[in-house]
PDB file of C-alpha atoms and ligand atoms in Angstrom:
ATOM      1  CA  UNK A   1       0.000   0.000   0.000  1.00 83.00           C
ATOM      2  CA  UNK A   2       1.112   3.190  -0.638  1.00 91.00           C
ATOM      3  CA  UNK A   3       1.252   6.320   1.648  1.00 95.00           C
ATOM      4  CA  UNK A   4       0.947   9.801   0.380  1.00 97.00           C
ATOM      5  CA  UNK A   5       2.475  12.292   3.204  1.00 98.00           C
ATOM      6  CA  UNK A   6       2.344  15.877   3.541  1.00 98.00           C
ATOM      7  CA  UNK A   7       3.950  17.315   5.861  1.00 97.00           C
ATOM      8  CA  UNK A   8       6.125  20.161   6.702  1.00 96.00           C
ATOM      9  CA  UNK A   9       7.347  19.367   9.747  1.00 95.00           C
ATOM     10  CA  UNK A  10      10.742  16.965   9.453  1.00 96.00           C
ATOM     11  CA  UNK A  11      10.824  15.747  12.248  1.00 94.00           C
ATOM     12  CA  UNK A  12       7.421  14.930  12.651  1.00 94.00           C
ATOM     13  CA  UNK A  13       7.703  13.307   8.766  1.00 96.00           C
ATOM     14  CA  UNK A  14      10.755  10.881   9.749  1.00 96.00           C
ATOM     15  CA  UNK A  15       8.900   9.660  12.545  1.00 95.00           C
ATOM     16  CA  UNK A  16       5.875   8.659  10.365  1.00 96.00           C
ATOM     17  CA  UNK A  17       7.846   7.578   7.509  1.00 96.00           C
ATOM     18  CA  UNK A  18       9.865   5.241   9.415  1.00 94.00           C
ATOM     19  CA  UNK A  19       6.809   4.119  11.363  1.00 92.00           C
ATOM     20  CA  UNK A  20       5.004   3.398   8.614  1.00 91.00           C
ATOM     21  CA  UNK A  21       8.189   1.758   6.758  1.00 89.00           C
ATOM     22  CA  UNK A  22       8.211  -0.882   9.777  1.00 86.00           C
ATOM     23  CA  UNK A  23       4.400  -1.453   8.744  1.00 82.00           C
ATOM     24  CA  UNK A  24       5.092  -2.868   5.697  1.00 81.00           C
ATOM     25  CA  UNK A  25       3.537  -0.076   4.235  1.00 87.00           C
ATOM     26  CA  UNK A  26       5.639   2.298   1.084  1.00 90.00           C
ATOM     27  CA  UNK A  27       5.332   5.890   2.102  1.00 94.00           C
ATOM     28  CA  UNK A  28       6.083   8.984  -0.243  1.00 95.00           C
ATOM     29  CA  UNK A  29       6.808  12.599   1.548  1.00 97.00           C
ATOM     30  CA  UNK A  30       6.265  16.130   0.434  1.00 97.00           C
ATOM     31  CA  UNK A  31       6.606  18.983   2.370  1.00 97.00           C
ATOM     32  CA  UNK A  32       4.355  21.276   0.415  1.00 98.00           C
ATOM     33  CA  UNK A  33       0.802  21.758  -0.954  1.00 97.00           C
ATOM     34  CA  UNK A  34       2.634  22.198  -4.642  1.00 97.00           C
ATOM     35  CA  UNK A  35       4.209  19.225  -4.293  1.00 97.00           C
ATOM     36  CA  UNK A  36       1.391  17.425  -3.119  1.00 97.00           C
ATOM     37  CA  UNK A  37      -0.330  18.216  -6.173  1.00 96.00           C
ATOM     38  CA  UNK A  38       2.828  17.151  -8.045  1.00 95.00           C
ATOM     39  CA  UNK A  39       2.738  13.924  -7.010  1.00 95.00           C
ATOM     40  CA  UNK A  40      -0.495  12.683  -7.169  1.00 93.00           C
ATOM     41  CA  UNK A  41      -0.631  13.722 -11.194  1.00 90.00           C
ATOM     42  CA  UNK A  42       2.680  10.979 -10.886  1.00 89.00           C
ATOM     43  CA  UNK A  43       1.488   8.372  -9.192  1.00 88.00           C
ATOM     44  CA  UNK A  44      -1.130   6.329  -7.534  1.00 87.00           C
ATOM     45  CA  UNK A  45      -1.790   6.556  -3.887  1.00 92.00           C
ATOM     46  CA  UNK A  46      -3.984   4.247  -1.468  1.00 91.00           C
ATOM     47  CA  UNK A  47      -4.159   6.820   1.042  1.00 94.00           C
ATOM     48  CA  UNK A  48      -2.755  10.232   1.881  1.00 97.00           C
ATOM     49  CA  UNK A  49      -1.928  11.630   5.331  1.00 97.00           C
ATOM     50  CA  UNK A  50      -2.218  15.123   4.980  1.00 96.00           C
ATOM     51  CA  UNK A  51      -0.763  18.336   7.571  1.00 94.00           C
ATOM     52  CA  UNK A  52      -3.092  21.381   7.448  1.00 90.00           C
ATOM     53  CA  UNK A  53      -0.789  23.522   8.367  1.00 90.00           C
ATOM     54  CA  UNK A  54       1.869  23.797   5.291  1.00 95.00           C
ATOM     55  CA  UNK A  55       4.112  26.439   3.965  1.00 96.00           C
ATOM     56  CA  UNK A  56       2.307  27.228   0.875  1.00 97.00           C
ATOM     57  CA  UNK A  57      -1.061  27.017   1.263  1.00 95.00           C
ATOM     58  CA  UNK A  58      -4.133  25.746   3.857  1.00 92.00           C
ATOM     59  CA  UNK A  59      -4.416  22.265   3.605  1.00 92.00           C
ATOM     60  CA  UNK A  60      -7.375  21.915   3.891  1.00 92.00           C
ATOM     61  CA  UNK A  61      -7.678  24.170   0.098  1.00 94.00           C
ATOM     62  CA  UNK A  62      -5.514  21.307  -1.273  1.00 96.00           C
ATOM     63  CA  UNK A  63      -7.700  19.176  -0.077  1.00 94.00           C
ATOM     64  CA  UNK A  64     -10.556  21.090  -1.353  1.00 93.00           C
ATOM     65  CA  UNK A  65      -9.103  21.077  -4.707  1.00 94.00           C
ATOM     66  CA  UNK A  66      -7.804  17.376  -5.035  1.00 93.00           C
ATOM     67  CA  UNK A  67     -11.840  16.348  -4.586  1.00 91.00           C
ATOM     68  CA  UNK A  68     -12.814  18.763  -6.950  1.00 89.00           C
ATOM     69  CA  UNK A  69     -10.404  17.626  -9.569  1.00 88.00           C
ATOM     70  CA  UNK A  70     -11.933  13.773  -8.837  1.00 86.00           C
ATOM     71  CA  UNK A  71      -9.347  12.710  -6.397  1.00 87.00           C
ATOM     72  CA  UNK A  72     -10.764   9.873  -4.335  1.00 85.00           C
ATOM     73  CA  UNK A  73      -8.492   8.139  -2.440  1.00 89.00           C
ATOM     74  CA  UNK A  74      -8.944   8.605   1.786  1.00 93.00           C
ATOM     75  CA  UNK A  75      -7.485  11.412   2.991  1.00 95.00           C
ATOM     76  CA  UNK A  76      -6.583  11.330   7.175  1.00 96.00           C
ATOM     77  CA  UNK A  77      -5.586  14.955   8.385  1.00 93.00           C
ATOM     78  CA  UNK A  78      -3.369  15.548  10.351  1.00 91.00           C
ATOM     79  CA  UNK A  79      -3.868  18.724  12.756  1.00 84.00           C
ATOM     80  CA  UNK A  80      -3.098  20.909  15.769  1.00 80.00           C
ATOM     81  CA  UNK A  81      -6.101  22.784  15.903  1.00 73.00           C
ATOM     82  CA  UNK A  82      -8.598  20.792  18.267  1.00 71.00           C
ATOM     83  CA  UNK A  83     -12.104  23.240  18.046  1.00 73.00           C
ATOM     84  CA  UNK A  84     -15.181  21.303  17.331  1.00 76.00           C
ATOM     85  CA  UNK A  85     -15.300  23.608  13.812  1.00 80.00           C
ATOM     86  CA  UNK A  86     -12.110  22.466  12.617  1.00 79.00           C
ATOM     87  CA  UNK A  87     -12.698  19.602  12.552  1.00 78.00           C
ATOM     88  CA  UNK A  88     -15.899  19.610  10.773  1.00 80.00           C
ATOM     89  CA  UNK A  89     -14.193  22.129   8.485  1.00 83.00           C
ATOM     90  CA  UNK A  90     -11.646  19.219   7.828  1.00 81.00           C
ATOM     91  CA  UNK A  91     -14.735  16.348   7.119  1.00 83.00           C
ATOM     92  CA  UNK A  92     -16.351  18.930   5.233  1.00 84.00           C
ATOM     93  CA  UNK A  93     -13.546  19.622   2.841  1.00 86.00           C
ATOM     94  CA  UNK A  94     -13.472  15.701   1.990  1.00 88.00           C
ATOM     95  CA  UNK A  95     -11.296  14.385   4.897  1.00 91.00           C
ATOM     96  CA  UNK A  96     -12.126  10.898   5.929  1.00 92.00           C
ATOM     97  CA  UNK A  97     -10.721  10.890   8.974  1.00 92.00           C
ATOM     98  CA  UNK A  98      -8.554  12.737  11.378  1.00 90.00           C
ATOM     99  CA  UNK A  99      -6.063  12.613  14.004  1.00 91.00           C
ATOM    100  CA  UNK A 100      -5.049  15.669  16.999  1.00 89.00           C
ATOM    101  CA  UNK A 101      -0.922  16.308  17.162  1.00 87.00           C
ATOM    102  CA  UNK A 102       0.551  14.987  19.108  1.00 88.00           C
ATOM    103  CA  UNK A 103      -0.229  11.327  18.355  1.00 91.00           C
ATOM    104  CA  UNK A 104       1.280   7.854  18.653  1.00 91.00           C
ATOM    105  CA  UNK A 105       2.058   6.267  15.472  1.00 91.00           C
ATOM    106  CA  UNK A 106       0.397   2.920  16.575  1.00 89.00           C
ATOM    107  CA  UNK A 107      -2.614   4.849  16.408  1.00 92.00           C
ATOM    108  CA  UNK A 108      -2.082   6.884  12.944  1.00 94.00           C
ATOM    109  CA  UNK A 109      -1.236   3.439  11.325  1.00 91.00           C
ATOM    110  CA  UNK A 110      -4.332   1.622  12.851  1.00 90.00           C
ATOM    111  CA  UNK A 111      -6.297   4.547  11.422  1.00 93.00           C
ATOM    112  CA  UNK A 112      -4.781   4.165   7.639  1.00 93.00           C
ATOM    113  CA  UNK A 113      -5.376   0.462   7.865  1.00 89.00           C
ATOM    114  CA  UNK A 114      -9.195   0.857   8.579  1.00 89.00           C
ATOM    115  CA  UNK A 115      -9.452   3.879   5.771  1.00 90.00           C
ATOM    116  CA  UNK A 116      -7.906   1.596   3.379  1.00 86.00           C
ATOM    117  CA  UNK A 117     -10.032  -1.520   4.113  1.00 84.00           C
ATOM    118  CA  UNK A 118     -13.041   0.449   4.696  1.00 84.00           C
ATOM    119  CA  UNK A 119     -12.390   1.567   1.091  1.00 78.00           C
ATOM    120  CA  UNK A 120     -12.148  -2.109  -0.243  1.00 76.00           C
ATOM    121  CA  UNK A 121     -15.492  -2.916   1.120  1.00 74.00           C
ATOM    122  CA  UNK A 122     -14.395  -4.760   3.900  1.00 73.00           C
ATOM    123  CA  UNK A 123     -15.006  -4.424   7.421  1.00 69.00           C
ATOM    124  CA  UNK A 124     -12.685  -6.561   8.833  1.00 74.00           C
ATOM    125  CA  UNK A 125      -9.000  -6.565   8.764  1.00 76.00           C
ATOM    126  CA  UNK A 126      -8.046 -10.506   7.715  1.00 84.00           C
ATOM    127  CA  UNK A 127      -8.392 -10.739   3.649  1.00 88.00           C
ATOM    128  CA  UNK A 128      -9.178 -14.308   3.228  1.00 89.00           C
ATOM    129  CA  UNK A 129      -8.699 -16.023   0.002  1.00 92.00           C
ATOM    130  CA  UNK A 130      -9.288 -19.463  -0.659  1.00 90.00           C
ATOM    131  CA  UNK A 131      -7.252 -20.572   1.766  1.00 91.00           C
ATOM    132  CA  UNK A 132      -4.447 -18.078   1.910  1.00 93.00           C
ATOM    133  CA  UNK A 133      -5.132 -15.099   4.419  1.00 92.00           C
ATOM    134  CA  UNK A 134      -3.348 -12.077   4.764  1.00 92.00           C
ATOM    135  CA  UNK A 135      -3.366  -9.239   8.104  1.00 88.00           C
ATOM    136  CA  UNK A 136      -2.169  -5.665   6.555  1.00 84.00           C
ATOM    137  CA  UNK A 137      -1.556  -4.988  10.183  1.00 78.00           C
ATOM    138  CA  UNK A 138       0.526  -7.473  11.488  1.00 80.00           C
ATOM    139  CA  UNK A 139       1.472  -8.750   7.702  1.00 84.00           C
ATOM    140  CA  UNK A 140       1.253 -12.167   8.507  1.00 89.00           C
ATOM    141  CA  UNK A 141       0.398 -14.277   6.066  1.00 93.00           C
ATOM    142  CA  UNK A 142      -1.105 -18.160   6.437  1.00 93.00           C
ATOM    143  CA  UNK A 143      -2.088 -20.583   3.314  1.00 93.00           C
ATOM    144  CA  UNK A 144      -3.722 -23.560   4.903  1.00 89.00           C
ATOM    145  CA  UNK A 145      -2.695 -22.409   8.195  1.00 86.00           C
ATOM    146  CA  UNK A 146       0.609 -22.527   7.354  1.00 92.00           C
ATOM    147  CA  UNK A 147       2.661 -19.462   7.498  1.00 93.00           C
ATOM    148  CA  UNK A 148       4.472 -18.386   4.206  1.00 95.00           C
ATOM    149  CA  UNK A 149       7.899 -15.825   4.776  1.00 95.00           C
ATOM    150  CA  UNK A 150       7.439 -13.009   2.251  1.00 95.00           C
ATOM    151  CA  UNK A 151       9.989 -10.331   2.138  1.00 92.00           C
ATOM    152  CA  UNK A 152       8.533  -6.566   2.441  1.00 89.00           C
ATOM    153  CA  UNK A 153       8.185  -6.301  -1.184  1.00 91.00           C
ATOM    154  CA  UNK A 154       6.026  -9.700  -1.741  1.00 94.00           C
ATOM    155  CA  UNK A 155       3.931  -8.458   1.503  1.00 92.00           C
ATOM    156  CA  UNK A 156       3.206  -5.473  -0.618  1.00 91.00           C
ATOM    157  CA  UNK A 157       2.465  -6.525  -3.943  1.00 93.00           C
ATOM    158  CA  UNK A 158       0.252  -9.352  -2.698  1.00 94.00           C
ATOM    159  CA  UNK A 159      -1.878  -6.901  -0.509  1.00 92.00           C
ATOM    160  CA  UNK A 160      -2.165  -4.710  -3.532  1.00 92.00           C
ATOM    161  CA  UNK A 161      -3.372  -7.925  -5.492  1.00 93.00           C
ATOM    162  CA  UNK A 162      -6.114  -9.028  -2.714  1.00 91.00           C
ATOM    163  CA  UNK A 163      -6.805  -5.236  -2.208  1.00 88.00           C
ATOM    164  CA  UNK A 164      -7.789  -4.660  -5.960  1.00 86.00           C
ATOM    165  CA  UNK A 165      -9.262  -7.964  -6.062  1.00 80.00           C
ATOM    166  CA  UNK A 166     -10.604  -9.027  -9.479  1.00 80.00           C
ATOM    167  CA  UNK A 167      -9.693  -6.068 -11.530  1.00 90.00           C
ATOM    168  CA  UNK A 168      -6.530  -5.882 -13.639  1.00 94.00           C
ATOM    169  CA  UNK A 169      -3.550  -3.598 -12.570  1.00 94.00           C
ATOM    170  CA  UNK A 170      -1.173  -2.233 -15.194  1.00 93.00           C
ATOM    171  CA  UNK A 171       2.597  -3.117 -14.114  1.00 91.00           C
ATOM    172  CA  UNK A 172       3.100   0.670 -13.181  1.00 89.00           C
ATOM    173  CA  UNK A 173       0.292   0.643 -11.121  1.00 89.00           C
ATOM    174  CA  UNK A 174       1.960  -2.419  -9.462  1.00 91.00           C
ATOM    175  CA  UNK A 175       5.071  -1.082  -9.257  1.00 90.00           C
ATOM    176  CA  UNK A 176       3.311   2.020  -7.168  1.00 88.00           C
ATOM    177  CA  UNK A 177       2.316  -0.041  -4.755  1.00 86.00           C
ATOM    178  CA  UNK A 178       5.430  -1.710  -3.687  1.00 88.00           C
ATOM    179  CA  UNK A 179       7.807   1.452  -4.344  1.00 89.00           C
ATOM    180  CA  UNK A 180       8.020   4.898  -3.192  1.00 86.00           C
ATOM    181  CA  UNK A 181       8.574   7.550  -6.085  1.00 82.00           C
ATOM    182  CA  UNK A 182      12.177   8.392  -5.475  1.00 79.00           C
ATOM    183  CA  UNK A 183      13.189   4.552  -5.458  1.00 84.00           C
ATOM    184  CA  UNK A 184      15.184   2.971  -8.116  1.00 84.00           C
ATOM    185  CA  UNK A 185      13.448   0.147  -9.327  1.00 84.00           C
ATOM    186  CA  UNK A 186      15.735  -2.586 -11.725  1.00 85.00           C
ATOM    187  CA  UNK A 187      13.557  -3.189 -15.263  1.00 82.00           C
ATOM    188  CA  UNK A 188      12.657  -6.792 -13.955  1.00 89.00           C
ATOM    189  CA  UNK A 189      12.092  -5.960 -10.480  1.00 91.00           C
ATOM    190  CA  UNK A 190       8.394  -6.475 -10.490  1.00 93.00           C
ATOM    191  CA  UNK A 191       8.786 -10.023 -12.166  1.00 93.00           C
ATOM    192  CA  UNK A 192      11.130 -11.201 -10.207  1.00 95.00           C
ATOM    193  CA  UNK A 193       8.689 -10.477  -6.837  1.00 95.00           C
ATOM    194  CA  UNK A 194       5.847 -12.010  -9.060  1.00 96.00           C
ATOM    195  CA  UNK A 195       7.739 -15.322  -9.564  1.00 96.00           C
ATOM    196  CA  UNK A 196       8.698 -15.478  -6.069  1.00 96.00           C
ATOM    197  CA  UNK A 197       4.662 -14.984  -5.159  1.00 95.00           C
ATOM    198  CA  UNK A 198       4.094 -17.458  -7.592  1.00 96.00           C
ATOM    199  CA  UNK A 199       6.477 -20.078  -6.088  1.00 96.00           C
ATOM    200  CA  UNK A 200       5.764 -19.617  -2.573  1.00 96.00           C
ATOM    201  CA  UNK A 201       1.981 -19.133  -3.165  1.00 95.00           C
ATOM    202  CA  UNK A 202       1.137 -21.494  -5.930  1.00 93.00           C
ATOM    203  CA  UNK A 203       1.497 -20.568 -10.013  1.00 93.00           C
ATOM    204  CA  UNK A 204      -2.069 -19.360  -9.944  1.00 92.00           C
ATOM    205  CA  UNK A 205      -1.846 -17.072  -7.276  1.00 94.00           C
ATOM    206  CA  UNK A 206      -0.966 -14.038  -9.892  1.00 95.00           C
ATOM    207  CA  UNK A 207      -2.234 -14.109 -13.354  1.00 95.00           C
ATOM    208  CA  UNK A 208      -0.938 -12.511 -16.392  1.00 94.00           C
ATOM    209  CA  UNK A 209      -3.481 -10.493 -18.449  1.00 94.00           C
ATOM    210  CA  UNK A 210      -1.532 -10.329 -21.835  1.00 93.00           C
ATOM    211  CA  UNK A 211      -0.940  -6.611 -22.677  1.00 91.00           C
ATOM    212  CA  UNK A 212      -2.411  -5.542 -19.817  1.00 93.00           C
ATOM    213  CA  UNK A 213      -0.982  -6.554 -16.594  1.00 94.00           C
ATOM    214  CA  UNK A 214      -2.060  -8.697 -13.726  1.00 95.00           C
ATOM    215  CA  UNK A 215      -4.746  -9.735 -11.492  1.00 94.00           C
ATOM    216  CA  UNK A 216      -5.516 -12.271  -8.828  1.00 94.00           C
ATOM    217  CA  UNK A 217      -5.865 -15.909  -9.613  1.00 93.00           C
ATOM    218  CA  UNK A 218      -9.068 -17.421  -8.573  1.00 89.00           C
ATOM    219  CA  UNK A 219     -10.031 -18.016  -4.824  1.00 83.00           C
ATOM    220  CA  UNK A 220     -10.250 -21.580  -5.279  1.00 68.00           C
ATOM    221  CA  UNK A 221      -6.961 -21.961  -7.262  1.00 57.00           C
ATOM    222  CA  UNK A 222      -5.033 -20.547  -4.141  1.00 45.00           C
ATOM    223  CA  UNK A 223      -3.188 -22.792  -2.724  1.00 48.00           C
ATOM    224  CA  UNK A 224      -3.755 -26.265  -5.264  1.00 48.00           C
ATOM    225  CA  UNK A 225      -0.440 -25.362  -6.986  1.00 48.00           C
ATOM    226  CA  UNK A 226       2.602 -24.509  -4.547  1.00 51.00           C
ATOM    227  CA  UNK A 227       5.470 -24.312  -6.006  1.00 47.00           C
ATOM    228  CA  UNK A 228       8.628 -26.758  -5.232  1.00 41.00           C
ATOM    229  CA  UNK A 229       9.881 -25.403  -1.721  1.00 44.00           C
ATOM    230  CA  UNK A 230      13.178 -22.844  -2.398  1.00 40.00           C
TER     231      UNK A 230
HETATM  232 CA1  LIG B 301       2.745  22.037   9.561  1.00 73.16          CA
END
């Protein structure tokens, strides 16, 4: 999943990027409303934790703006300003959520993890499928019970995968999801952590849309196929 920030405080950013790192979770920062904007004409988010309080402009205008220019992915605020009005200001200006400074990072990252299954429909945290099951939280993840070791990377692309369900995703959008903007990526990096899903998973796990990119394998499929053991 990956983690819009904006915020201008450094300090405050570090914490939450590194935070969120240990989450499993691929985190992008920007320290202004311009480059906010920037960034989400570059790439796709899951969910953006945004500061009101930036250099440039309110945040809560960018966030304003983003919604009116179609941007729907959940937005959590982030804010020092406590009155019952600003924070209906916030909801009002398209916020889904929001969170008082100072906060513990346990919390912010429980928060992102119910925005983002909230937005899949789902109202639990466990994605079951077939018989492979996967917790964004503690990124654990069982196929018949068993549990499978998946580096950060796998843990990522697989939750995007389950996430998105049964629709396709383009290799960029892929890509997105298990690296930050800034990251260098190697050409074959995204089939090389498809193969290794596909051997510790079972072939069917991921499936190849020809010219178009990849989606889940069926439910049912899951687990028939596992791979030889590494
Ligand atoms: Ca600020």
């Amino acid at each position: 999943m990956h983690v819009l920030l904006c915020e201008d405080d450094d300090l405050i950013a570090s914490g939450i990027v590194a935070g969120l790192n240990a989450q499993g979770l691929t985190v992008d920062h920007v320290a202004t409303a311009a480059a906010a904007r920037a960034m989400v004409r570059v790439a796709h988010f899951d969910v953006m934790v945004l500061d009101l309080g930036l250099p440039d402009e309110d945040g809560l205008k960018l966030l304003r703006d983003l919604r009116q220019n179609g941007l729907q992915l959940p937005v959590l605020i982030l804010t020092a300003r406590d009155s019952v009005t600003d924070r209906v200001a916030g909801l009002q200006s398209g916020a889904d959520d929001y969170l008082l400074k100072p906060f513990d990072l346990r919390e912010l990252s429980a928060r992102l993890h119910t925005l983002i299954r909230r937005v899949a429909g789902r109202s639990v945290n466990l994605i079951v499928h077939g018989s492979l099951s996967y917790d964004p939280s503690s990124r654990e993840t069982l196929l018949a019970g068993r549990v499978v070791d998946l580096s950060r990377r796998e843990q990522s692309l697989l939750h995007a995968l389950l996430h998105s369900r049964a629709r396709v995703l383009s290799s960029d959008q892929l890509k997105d999801s298990v690296y930050g903007v800034g990251d260098e990526v190697e050409s074959n990096a995204l089939n090389v952590h498809i193969f290794n899903l596909r051997r510790k998973l079972g072939a069917t796990i991921v499936e190849t849309v020809r010219g178009v990119g990849y989606r889940l394998g069926p439910a049912d499929a899951a687990n028939t196929s596992p791979g030889s053991p590494p």
